[in-house]
Short mmCIF file of C-alpha atoms and ligand atoms in Angstrom, two decimals:
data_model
loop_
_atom_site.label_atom_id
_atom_site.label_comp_id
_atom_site.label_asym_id
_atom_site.label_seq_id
_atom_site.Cartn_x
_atom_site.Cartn_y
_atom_site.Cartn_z
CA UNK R 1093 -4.49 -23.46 25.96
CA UNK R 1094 -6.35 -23.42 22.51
CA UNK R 1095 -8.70 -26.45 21.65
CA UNK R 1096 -6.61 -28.60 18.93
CA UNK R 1097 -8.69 -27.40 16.01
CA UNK R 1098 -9.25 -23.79 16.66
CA UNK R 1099 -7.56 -21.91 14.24
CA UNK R 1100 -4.29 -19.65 15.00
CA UNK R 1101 -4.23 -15.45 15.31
CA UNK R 1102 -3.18 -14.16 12.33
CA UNK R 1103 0.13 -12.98 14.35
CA UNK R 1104 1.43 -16.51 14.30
CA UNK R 1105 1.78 -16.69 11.18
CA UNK R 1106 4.26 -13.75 11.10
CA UNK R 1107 8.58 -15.33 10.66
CA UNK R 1108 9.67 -11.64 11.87
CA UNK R 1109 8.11 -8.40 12.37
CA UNK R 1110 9.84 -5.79 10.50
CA UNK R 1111 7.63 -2.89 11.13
CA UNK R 1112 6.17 -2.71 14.49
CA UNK R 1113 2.91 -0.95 15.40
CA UNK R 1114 5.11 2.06 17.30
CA UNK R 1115 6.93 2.75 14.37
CA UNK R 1116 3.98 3.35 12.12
CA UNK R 1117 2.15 5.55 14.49
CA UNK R 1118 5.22 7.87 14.78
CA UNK R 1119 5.81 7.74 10.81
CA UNK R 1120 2.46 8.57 9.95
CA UNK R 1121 2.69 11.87 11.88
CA UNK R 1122 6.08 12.61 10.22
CA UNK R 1123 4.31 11.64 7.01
CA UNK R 1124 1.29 13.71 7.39
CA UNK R 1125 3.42 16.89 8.86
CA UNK R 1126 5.49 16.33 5.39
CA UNK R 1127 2.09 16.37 3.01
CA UNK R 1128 0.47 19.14 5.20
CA UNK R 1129 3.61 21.45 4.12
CA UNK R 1130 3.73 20.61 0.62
CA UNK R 1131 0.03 21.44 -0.01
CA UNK R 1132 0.16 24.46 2.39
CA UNK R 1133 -2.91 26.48 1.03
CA UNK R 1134 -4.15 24.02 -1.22
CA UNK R 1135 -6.74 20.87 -1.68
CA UNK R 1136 -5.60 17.75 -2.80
CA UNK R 1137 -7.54 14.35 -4.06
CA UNK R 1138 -6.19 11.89 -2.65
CA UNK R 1139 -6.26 8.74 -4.36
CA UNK R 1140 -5.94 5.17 -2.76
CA UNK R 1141 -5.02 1.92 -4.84
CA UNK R 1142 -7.32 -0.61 -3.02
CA UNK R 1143 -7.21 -2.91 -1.83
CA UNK R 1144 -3.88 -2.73 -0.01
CA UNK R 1145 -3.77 1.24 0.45
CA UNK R 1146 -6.89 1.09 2.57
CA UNK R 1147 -5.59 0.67 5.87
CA UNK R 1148 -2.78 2.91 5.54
CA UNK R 1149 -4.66 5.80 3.81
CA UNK R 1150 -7.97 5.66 6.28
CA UNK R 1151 -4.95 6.20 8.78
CA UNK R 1152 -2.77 8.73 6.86
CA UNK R 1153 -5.56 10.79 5.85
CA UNK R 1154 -6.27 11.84 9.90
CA UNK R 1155 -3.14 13.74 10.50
CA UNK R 1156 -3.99 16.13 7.08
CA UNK R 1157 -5.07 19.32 8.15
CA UNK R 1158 -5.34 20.28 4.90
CA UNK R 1159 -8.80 20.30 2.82
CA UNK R 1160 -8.93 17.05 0.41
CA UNK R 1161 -11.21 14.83 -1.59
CA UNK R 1162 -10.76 10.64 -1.40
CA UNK R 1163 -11.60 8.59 -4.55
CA UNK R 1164 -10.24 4.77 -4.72
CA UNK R 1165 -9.10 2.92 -7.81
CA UNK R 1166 -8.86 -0.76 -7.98
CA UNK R 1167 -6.20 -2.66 -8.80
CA UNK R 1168 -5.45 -6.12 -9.21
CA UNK R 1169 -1.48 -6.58 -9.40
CA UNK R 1170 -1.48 -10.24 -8.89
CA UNK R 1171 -1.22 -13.38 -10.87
CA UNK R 1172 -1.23 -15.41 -8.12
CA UNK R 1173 -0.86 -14.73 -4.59
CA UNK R 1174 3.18 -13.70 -4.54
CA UNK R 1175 3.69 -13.16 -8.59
CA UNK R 1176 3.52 -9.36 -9.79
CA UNK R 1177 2.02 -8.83 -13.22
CA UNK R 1178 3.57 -6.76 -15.63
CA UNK R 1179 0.40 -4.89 -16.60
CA UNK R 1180 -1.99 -4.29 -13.53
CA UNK R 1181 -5.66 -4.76 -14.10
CA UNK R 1182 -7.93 -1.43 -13.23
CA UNK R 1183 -11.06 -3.43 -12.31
CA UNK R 1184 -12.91 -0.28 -10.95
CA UNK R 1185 -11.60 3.41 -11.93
CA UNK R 1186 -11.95 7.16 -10.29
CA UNK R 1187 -15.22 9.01 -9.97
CA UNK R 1188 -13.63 12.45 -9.01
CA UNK R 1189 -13.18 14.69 -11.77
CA UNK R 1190 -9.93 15.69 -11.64
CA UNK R 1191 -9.13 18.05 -13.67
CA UNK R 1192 -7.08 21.70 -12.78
CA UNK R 1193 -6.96 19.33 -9.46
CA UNK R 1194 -3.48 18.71 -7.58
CA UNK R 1195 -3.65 14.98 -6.37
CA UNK R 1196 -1.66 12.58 -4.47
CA UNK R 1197 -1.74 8.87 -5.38
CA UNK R 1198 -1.35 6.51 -2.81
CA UNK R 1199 -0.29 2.70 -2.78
CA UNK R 1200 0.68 0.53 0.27
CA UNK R 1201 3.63 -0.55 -1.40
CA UNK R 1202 6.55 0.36 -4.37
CA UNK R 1203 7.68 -3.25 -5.33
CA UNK R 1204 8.16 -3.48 -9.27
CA UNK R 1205 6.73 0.03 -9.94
CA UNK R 1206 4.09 -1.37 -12.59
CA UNK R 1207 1.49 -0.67 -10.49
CA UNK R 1208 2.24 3.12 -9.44
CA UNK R 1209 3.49 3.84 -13.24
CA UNK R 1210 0.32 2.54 -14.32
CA UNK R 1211 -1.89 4.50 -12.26
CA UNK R 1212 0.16 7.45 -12.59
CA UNK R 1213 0.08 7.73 -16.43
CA UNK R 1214 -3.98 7.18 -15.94
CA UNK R 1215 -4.07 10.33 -13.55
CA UNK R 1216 -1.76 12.25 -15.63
CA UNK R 1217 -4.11 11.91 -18.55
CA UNK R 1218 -6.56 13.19 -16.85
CA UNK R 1219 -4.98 16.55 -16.44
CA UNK R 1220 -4.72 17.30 -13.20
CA UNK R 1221 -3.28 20.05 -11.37
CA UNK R 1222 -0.28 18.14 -9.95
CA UNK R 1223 0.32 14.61 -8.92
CA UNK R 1224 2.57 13.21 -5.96
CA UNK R 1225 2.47 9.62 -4.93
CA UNK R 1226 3.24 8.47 -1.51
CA UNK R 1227 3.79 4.71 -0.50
CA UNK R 1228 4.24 2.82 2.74
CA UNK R 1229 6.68 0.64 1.94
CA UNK R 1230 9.52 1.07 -0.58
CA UNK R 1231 10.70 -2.28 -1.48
CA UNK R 1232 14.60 -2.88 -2.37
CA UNK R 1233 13.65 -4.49 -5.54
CA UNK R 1234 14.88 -4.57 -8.82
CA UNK R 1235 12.30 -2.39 -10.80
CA UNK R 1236 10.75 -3.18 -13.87
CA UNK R 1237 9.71 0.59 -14.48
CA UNK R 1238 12.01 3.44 -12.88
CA UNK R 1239 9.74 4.94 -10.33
CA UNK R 1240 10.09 6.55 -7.34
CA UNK R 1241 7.75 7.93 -4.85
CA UNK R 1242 7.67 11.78 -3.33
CA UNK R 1243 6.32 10.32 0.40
CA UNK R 1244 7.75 6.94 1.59
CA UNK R 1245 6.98 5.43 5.04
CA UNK R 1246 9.61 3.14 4.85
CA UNK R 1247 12.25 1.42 2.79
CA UNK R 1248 12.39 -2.19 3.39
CA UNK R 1249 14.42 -5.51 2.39
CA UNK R 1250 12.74 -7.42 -0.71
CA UNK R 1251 11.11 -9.78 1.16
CA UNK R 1252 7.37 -10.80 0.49
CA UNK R 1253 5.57 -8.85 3.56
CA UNK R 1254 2.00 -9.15 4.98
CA UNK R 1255 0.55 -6.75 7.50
CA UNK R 1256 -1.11 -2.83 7.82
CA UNK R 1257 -3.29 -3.45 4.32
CA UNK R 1258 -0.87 -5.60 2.45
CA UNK R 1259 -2.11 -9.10 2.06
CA UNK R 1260 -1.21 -12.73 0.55
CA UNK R 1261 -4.33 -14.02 -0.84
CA UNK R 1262 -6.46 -11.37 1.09
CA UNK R 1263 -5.43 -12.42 4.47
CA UNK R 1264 -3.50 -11.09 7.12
CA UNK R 1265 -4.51 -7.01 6.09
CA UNK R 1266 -5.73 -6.61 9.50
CA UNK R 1267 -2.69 -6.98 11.52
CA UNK R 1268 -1.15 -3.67 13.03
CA UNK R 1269 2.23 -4.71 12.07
CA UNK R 1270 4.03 -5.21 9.08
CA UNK R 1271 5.94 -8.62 8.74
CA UNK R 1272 6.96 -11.49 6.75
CA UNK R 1273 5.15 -15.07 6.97
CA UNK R 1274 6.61 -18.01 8.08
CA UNK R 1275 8.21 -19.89 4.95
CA UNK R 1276 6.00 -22.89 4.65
CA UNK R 1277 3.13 -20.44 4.85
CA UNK R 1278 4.39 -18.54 1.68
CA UNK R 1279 3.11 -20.82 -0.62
CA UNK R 1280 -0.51 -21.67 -1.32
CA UNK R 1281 -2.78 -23.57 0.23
CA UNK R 1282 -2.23 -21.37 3.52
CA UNK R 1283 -5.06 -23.42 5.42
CA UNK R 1284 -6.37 -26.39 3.63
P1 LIG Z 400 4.28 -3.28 -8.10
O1 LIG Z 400 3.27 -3.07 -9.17
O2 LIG Z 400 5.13 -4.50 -8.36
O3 LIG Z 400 5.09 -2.07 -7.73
O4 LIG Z 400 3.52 -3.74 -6.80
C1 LIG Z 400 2.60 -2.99 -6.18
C2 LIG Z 400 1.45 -3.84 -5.72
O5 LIG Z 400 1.81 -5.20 -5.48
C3 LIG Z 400 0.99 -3.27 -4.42
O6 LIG Z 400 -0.17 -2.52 -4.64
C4 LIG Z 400 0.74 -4.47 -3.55
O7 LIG Z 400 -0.65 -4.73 -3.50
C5 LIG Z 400 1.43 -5.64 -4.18
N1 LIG Z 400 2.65 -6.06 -3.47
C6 LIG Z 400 3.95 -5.88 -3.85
N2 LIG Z 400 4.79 -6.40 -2.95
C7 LIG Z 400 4.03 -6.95 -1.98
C8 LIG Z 400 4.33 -7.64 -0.75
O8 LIG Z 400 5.48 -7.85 -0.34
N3 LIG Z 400 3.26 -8.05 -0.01
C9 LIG Z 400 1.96 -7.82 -0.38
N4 LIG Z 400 1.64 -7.16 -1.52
C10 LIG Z 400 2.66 -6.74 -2.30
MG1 LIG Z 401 -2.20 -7.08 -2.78
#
């Protein structure tokens, strides 16, 4: 029994878990099997959108066999802690030179599209070789930008969901599972 004021696991938090630990392991092999054959030959930059790729990419990035390069770029799609922005902030861009260079963008999740179009038309300017994007989670959303991804993990409801690198007000990336929080923790303050 926990003392009265200690504070809950992060877990309790969770409504529902919609993605469980099990099914991420198994999709991130399928996932890496798929990128390994479409750069057969070939080195790739990948490219994470932190902060919410991080989690997903550190584990993505083991099952490539083939050769790459990682950069980050920062984003901040948030107004507040559940509102989207229409035009994401770049608050720290890409070292690599990527130029002639095929790449493959990654974000933890397709919600509005803003983000990836965003991101995409910076890359694209930059002349690379090619450029792919791969995301976690696919959201059933209405999109603001038509956008789709060439990897997806999976497609899920359009629900607001915390877990694996995705976050409400920073919190709750370390979980192994994907999920959605309890209601009257979806608005802020979440502790007091
Ligand atoms: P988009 O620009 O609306 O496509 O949203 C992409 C960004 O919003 C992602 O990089 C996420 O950080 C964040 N995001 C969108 N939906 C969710 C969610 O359900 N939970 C946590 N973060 C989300
Ligand atoms: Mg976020």
């Amino acid at each position: 029994m926990l003392p009265e004021n200690s504070m809950p696991s992060p877990l309790e938090d969770l409504d529902k878990i919609i993605v469980d630990e099990a099914m991420i392991n198994e999709r991130l092999i399928q996932l890496g099997e798929e990128i390994n054959i479409a750069y057969e030959g070939k080195e790739v930059a990948v490219i994470a959108i932190i902060n919410g790729a991080i989690i997903f990419v550190a584990d993505l990035i083991r099952q490539l066999s083939i050769p790459i390069q990682l950069d980050c770029i920062r984003v901040s799609s948030y107004r507040d802690e559940t509102t989207p922005v229409q035009a994401p902030e770049i608050i720290d861009s890409i070292r690599l030179n990527l130029e002639g260079v095929h790449v493959l963008l990654i974000d933890d999740i397709l919600d509005t599209g803003n983000t990836l179009s965003r991101v995409s038309t910076i890359i694209s300017n930059l002349n690379p070789a090619s450029l792919k994007t791969c995301v976690l989670l696919d959201k059933h959303t209405k999109r603001s930008v038509d956008f789709d991804a060439d990897f997806v993990g999976f497609q899920i409801p359009d629900e607001f969901v915390v877990g694996y690198g995705l976050d409400f007000a920073e919190r709750y990336r370390q979980l192994p599972c994907i999920g959605i929080l309890k209601p009257d923790l979806q608005n802020p303050p979440v502790w007091a």
